[in-house]
Short mmCIF file of C-alpha atoms in Angstrom, two decimals:
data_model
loop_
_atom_site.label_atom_id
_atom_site.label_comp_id
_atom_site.label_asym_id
_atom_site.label_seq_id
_atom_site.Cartn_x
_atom_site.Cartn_y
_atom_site.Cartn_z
CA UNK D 156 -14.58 21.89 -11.11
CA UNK D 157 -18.35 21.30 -11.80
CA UNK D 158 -18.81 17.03 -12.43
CA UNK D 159 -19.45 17.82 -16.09
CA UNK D 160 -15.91 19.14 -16.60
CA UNK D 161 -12.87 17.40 -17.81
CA UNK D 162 -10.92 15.18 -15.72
CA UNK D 163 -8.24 16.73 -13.87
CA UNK D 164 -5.08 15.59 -15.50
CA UNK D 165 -3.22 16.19 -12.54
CA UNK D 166 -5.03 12.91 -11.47
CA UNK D 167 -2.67 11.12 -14.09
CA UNK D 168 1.07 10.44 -14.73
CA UNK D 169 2.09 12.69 -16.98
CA UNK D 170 3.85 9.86 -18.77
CA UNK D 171 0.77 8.16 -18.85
CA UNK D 172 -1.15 11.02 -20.85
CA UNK D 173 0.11 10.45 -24.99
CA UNK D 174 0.47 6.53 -24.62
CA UNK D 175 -1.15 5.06 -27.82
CA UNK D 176 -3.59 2.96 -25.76
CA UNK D 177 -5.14 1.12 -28.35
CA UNK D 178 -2.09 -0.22 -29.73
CA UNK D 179 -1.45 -1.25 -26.31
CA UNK D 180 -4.86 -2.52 -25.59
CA UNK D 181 -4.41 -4.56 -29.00
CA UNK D 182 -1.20 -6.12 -28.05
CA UNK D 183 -1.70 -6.89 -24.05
CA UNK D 184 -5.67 -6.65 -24.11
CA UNK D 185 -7.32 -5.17 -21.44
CA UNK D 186 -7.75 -4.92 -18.30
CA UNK D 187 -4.10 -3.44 -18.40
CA UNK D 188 -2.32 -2.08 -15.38
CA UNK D 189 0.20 0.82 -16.67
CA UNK D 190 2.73 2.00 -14.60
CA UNK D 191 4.54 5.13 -15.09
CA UNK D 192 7.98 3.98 -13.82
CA UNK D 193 9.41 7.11 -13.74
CA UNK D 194 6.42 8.85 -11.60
CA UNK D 195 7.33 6.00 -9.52
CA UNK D 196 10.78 6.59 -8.92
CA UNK D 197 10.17 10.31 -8.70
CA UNK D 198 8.11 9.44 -5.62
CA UNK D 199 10.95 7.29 -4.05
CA UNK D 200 13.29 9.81 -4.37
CA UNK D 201 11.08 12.58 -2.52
CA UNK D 202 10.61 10.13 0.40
CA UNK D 203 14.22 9.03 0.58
CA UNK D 204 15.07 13.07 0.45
CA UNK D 205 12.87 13.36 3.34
CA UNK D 206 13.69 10.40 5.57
CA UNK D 207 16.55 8.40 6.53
CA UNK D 208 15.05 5.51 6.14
CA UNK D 209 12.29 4.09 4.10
CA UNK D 210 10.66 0.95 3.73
CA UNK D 211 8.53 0.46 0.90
CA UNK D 212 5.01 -1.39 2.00
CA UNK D 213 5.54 -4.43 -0.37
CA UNK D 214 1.96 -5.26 0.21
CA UNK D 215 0.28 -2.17 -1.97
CA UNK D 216 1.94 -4.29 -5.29
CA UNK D 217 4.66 -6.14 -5.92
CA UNK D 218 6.31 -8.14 -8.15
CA UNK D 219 10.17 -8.60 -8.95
CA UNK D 220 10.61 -5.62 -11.06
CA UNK D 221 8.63 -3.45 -8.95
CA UNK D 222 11.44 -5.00 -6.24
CA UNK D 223 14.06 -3.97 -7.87
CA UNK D 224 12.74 -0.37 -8.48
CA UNK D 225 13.04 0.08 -4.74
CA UNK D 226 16.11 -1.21 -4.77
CA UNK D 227 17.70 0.95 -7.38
CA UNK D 228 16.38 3.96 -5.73
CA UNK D 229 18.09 3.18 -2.04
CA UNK D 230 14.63 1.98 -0.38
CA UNK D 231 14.38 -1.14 1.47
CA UNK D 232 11.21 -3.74 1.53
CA UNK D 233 8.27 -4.42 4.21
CA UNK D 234 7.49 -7.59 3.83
CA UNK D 235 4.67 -9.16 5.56
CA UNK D 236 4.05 -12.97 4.16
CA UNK D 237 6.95 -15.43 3.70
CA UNK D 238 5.47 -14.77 -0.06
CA UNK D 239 6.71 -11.66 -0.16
CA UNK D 240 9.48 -12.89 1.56
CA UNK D 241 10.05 -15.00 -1.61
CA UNK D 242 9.53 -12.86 -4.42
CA UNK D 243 11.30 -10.09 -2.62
CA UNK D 244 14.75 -12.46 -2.19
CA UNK D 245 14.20 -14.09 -5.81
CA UNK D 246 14.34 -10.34 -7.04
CA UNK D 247 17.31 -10.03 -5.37
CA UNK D 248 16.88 -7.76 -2.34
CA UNK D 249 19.05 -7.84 0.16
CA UNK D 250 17.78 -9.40 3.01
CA UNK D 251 18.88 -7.11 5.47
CA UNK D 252 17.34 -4.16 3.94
CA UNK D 253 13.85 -6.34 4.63
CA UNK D 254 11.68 -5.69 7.73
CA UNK D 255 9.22 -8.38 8.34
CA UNK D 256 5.81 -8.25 9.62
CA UNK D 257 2.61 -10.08 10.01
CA UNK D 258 0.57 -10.72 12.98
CA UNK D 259 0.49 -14.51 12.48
CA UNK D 260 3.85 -16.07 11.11
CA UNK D 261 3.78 -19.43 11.05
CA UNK D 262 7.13 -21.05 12.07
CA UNK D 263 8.09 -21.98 8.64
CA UNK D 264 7.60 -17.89 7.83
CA UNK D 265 9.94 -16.84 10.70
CA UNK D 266 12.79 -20.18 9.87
CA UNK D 267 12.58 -18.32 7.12
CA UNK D 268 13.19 -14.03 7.55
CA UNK D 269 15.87 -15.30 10.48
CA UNK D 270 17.82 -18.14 8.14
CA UNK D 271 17.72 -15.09 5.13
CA UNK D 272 18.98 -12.68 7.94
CA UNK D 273 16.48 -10.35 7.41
CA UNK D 274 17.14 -6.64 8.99
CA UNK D 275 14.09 -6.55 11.15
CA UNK D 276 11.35 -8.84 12.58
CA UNK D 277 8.41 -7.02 13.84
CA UNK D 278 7.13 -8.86 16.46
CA UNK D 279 3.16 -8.84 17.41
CA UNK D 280 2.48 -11.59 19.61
CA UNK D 281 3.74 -12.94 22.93
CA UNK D 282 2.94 -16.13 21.25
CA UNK D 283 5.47 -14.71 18.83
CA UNK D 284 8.18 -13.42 20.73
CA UNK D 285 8.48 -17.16 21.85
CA UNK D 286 8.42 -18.65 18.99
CA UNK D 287 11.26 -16.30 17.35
CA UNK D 288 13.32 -17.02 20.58
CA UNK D 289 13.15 -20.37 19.71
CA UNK D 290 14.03 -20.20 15.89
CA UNK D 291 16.97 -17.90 17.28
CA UNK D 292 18.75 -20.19 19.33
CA UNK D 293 18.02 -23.11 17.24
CA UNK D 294 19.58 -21.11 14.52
CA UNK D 295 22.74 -19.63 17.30
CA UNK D 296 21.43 -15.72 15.34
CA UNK D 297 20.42 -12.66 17.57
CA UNK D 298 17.66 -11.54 15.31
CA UNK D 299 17.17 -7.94 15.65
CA UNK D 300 13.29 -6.84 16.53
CA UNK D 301 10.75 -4.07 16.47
CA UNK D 302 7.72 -4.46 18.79
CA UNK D 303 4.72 -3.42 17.44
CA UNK D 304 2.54 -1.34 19.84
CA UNK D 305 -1.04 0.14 19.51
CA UNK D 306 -1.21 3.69 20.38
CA UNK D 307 -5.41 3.97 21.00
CA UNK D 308 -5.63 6.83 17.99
CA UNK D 309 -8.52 6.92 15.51
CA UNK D 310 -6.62 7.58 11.90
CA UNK D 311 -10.02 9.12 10.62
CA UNK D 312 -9.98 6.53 8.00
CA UNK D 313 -12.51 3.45 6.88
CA UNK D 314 -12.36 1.04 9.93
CA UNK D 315 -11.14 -1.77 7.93
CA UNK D 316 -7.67 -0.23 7.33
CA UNK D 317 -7.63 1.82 10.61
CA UNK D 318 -4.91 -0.03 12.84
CA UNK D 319 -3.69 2.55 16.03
CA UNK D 320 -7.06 2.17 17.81
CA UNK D 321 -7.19 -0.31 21.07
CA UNK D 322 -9.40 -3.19 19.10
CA UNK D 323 -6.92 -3.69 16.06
CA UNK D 324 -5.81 -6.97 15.71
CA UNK D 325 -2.25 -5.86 15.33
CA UNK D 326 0.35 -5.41 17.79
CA UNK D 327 0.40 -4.55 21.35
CA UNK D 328 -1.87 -2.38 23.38
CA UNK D 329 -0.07 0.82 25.14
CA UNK D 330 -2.89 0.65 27.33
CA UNK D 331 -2.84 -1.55 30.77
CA UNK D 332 0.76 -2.08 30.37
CA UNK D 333 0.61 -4.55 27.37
CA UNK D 334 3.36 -3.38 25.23
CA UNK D 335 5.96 -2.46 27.95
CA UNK D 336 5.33 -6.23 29.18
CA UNK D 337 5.99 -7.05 25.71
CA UNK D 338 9.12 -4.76 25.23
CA UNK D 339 10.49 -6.36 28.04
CA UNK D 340 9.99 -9.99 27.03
CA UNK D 341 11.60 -9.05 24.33
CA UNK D 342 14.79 -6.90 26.23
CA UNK D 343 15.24 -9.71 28.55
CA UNK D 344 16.03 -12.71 25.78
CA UNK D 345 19.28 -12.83 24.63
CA UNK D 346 18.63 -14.14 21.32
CA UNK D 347 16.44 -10.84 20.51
CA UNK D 348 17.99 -7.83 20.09
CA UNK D 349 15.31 -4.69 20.57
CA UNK D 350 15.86 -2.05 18.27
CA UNK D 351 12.56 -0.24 19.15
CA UNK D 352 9.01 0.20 18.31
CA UNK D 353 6.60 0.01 15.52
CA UNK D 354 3.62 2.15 14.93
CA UNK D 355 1.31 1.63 11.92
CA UNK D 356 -1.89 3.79 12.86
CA UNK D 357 -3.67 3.09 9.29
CA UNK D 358 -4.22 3.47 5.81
CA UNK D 359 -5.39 6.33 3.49
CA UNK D 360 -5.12 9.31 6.20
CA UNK D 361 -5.36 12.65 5.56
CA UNK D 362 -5.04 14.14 8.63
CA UNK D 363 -1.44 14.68 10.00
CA UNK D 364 -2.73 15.07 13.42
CA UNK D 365 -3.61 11.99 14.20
CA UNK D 366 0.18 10.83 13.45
CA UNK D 367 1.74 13.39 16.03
CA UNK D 368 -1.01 12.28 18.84
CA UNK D 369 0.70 9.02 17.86
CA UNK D 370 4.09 10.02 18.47
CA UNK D 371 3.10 11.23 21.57
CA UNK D 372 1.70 7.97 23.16
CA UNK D 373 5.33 6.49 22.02
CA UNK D 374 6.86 8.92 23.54
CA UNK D 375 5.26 8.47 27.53
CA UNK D 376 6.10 4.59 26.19
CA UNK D 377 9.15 5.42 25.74
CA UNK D 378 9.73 6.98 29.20
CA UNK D 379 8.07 4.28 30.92
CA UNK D 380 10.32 1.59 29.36
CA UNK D 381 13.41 3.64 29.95
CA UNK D 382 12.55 3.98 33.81
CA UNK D 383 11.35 0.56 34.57
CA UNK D 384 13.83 -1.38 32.74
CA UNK D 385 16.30 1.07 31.11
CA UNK D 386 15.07 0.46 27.43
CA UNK D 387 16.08 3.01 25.22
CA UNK D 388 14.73 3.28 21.55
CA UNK D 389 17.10 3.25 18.80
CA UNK D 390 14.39 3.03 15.91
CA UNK D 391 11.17 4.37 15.86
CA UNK D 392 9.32 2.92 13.06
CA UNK D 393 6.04 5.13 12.24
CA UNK D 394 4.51 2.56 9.49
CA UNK D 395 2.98 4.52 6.42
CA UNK D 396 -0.48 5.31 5.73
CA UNK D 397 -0.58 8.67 4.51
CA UNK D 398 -3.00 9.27 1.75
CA UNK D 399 -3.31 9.08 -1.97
CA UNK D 400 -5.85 11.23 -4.39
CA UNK D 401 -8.53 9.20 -5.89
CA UNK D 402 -10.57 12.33 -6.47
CA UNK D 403 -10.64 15.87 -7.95
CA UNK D 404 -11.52 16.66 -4.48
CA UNK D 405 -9.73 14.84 -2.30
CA UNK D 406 -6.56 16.75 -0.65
CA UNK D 407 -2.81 17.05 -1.95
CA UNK D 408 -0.92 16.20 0.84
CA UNK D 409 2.85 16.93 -0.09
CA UNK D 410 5.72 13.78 1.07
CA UNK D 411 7.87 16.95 2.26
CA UNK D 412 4.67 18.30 4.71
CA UNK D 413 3.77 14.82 5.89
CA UNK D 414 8.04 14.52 6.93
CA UNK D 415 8.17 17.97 8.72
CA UNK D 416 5.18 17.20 10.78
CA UNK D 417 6.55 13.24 11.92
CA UNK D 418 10.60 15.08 12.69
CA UNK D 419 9.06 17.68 14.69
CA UNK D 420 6.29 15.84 16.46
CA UNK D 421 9.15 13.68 17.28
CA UNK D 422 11.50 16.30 18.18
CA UNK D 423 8.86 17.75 20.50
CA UNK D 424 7.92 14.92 21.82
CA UNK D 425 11.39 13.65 22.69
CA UNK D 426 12.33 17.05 24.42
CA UNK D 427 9.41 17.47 26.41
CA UNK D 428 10.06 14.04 27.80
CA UNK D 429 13.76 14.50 28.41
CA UNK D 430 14.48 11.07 26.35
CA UNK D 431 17.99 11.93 25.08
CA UNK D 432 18.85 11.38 21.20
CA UNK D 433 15.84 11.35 19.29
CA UNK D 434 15.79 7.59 17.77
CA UNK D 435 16.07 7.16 14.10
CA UNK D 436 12.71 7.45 12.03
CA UNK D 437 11.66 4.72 9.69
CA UNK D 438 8.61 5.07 7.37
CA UNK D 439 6.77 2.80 5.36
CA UNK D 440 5.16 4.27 2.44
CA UNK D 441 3.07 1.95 -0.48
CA UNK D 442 0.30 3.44 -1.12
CA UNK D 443 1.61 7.00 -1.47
CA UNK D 444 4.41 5.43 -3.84
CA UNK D 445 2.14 3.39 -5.78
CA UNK D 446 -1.39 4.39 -6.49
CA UNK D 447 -0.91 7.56 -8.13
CA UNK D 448 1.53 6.38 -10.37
CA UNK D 449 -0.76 3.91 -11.84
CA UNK D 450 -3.99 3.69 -13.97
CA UNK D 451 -6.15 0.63 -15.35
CA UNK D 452 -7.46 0.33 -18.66
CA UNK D 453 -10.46 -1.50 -19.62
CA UNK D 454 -13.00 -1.81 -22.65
CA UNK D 455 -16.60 -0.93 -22.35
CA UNK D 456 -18.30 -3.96 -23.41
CA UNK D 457 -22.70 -2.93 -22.94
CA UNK D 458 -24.61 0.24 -21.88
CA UNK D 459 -27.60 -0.43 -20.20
CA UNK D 460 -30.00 2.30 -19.61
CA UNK D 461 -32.66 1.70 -16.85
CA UNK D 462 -35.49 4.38 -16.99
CA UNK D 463 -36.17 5.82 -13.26
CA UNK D 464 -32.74 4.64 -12.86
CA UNK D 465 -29.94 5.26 -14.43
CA UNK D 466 -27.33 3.99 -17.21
CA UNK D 467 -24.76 1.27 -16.47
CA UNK D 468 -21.41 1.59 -18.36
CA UNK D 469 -20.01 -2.22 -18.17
CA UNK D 470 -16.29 -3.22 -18.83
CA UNK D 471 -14.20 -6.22 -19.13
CA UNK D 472 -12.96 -6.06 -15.47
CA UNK D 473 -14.69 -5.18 -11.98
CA UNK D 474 -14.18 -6.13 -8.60
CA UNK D 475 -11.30 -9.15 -9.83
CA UNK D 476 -8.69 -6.80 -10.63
CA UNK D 477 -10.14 -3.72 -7.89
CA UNK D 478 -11.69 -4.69 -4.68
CA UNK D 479 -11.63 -1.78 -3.19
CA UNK D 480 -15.12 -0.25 -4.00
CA UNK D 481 -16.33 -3.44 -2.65
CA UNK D 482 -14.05 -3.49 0.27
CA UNK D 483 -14.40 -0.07 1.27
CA UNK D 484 -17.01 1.78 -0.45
CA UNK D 485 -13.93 3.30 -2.47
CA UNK D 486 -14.47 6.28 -5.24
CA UNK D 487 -12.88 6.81 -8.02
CA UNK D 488 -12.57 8.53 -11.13
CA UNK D 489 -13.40 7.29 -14.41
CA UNK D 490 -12.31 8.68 -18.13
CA UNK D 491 -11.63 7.92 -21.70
CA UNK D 492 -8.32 8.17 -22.09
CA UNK D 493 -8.30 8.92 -26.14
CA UNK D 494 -10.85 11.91 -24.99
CA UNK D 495 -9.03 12.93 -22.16
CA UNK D 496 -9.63 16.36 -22.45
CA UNK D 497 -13.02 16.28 -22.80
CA UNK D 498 -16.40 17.21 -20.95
CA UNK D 499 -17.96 14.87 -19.24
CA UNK D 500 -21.70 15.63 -19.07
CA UNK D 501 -22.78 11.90 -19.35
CA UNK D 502 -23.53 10.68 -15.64
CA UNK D 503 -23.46 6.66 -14.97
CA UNK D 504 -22.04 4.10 -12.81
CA UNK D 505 -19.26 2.09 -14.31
CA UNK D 506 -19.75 -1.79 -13.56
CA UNK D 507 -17.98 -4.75 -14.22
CA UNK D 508 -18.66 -8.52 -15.68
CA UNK D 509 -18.84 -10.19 -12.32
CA UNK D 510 -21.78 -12.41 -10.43
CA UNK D 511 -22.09 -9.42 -8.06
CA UNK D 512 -24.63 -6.64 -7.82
CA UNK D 513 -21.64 -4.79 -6.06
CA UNK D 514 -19.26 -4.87 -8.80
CA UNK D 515 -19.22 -1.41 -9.04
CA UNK D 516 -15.89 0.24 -10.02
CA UNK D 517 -17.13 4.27 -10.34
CA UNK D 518 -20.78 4.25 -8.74
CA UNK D 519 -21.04 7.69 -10.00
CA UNK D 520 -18.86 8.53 -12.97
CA UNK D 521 -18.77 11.32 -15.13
CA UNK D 522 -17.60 10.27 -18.87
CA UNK D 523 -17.76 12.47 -22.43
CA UNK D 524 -21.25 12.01 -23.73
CA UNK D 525 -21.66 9.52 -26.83
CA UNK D 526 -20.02 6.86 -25.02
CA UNK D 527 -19.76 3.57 -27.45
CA UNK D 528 -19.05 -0.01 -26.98
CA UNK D 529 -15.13 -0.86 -27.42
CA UNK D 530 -14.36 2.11 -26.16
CA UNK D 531 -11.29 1.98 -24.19
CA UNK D 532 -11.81 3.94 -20.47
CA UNK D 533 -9.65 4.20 -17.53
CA UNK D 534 -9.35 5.02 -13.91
CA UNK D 535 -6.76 6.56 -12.08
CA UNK D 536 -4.62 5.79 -9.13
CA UNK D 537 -5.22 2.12 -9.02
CA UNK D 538 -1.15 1.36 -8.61
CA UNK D 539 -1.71 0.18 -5.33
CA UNK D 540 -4.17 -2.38 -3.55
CA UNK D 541 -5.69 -3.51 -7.25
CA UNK D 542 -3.16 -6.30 -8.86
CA UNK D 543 -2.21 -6.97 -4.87
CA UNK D 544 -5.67 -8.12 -4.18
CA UNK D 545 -6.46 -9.28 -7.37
CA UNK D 546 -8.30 -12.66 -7.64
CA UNK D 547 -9.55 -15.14 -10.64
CA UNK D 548 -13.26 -15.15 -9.40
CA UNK D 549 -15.58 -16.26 -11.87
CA UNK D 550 -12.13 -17.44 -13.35
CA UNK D 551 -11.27 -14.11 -15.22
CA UNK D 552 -7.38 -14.32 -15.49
CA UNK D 553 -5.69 -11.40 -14.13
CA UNK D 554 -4.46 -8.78 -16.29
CA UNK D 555 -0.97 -7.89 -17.53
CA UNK D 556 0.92 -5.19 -15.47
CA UNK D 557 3.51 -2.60 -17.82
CA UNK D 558 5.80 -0.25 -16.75
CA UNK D 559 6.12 2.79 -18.85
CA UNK D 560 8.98 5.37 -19.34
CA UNK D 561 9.92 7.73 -21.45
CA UNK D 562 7.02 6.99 -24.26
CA UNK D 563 8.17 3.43 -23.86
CA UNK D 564 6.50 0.16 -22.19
CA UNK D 565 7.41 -2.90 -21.05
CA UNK D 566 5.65 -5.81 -19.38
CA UNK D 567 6.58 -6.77 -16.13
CA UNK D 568 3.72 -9.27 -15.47
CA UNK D 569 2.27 -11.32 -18.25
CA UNK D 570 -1.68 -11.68 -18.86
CA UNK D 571 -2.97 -15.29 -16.90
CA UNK D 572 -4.04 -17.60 -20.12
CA UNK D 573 -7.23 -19.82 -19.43
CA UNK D 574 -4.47 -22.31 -18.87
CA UNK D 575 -3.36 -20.72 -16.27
CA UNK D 576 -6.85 -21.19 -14.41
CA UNK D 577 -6.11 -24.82 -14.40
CA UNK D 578 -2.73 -25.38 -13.81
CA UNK D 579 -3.28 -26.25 -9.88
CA UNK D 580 -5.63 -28.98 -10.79
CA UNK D 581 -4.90 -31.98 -9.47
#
């Protein structure tokens, strides 16, 4: 497709396509986050066909109907903040279908997961493994534990959400004997019980290799920690990370090509090693569950053209409800979504209302020419990493989040009022 083209719808939910936007923008304003709930269950259900267990990456959004979603479709919750801890046991998740992360839990964080009985802590600290020992016996539980190693693989991604390689600040090195020291701290305690390992090698990858050269570190891990101290693995968690489409041009990576390669990287991996029973896999998708199944919708407020320049198409949101261009130098695509169909000859960047020369949400959109103020326009996949990250700078309330289905909407986060900006005031 040449950039002047339409947008490719595939980039959208199809439930998302014949929404009457402006009565919605009327009634919640904009921005608006607009789930379709049923693209999002669809999604579920293709990862819980292809693995026996998944753990939906609470971090990529969440809230307590987005909680119960999983729920309802048989997945269970990663939680990595005893805030997420919160909203995921106020929505009414069982606790032992949690797994519990973080590479810094305070105490009060890990009184917490072990007094709710969650199903897993992933440990990622010696500092931690000591701590949760403690909690343990104070508490007379055996919490059950994942240890969360580093393999030393480059995920091909942006650096800031590349996590496998051997300066991450996450888990245990496989390197110099790190994690099998750890494994074993963790063996040895009675009031731990070690289920396995836990291998998150990044975010937004689109290259399945670099999940199998993964599996293979784990594997000589795995050997090692059988023959020094007759550790075997019963779970081998391999995180999530694999990536969403942003762009007409980005890759389609299927859920169903992305499971064959993890069971038979495992599978050969295993064998080759002589291990035994292959352990059980756990994945944790969010953003491949999330961000497609989402688009924001915001009202262009100016158009400023800048001769020798170019034309700035502004909106009523920016870098408060999306980050991510700012974070990571993220693309995305921008469209009108009344004039969906469209050509898009008219080239611009589309900004937002912040303080911030980098409040840039599409640095190079395409949109249909005769673009007007109050028009409504939209960009796609922003279900995950946009409401999570979300902030009130220059005190813009954050926007309302719906769930659609079936032509119909409902509003599972309410629009912050200006009162809202000052109800922690002291």
């Amino acid at each position: 497709m040449s950039s002047s083209d339409p947008l490719d719808i595939s980039l959208v939910p199809k439930g998302l396509l014949e929404l009457n936007f402006s009565a919605l923008a009327q009634e919640f304003n904009t921005p608006l986050f607009i789930y379709d709930e049923d693209e999002l269950r669809r999604r579920c259900r293709e990862y819980t066909a292809n693995f026996p267990t998944v753990v939906y990456a609470g971090k990529a959004f969440l809230c307590k109907a987005m909680v119960q979603l999983i729920a309802e479709e048989g997945l269970s919750l990663d939680c990595a903040t005893g805030g997420e801890l919160h909203v995921a046991l106020t929505a009414g998740m069982p606790a032992s279908r949690i797994v519990f992360h973080g590479n810094n839990k305070s105490l009060a964080e890990l009184s917490m997961a072990v007094d709710a009985g969650v199903g897993h802590v992933v440990v990622d600290s010696f500092d931690e493994i000591e701590r949760l020992g403690a909690i343990a016996v104070e508490q007379k539980k055996v919490v059950p534990v994942l240890v969360r190693v580093t393999p030393g693989v480059e995920a091909h991604t942006h650096e800031f959400i590349e996590t496998g390689t051997e300066i991450s600040k996450f888990g245990f090195t496989i390197s110099e004997g790190v994690a099998i020291n750890a494994l074993n701290r963790v063996h040895e305690n009675p009031s731990l019980y070690l289920r396995g390992v836990h291998c998150h090698i990044g975010s937004q990858i689109y290259r399945l290799d670099a999940f199998s050269r993964a599996i293979n570190r784990l594997a000589e891990l795995a050997l090692a920690a059988r023959n020094q101290y007759g550790i075997i693995f019963s779970i081998l968690n391999l995180g999530g990370g694999l990536g969403a489409r942003y762009l007409s041009e980005d890759p389609q990576i299927s859920i169903t090509a992305y499971s064959q390669v993890l069971h038979d990287s495992v599978a050969t991996a295993w064998g080759a090693s002589d291990l035994g029973d292959i352990p059980a896999i756990m994945v944790e998708p969010g953003r491949s569950i999330a961000a497609p199944s989402a688009i924001t919708l915001y009202r262009v407020g100016t158009i400023k053209e800048i001769p020798g320049v170019g034309t700035y198409v502004a909106v009523d949101g920016g870098m408060s409800d999306n980050p991510r261009p700012v974070l990571y130098g993220s693309g995305y695509e921008a469209y009108l979504p009344e004039r969906v169909h469209e050509n898009r000859p008219f080239a611009c960047s589309v900004v937002g209302k912040h303080c911030e020369q980098g409040d840039i949400i599409v640095a190079d959109a395409q949109l249909p020419a005769k673009v007007q103020p109050g028009d409504l326009l939209a960009t796609p996949t922003t279900g995950a990493y946009g409401y999570s990250m979300a902030s009130n700078y220059n005190m813009v309330p954050r926007p309302a989040v719906l769930f659609a289905s079936n032509g119909e909407v409902r509003c599972v986060l309410r629009r912050e009022t200006p009162e809202d900006l000052t109800r922690l005031d002291g």
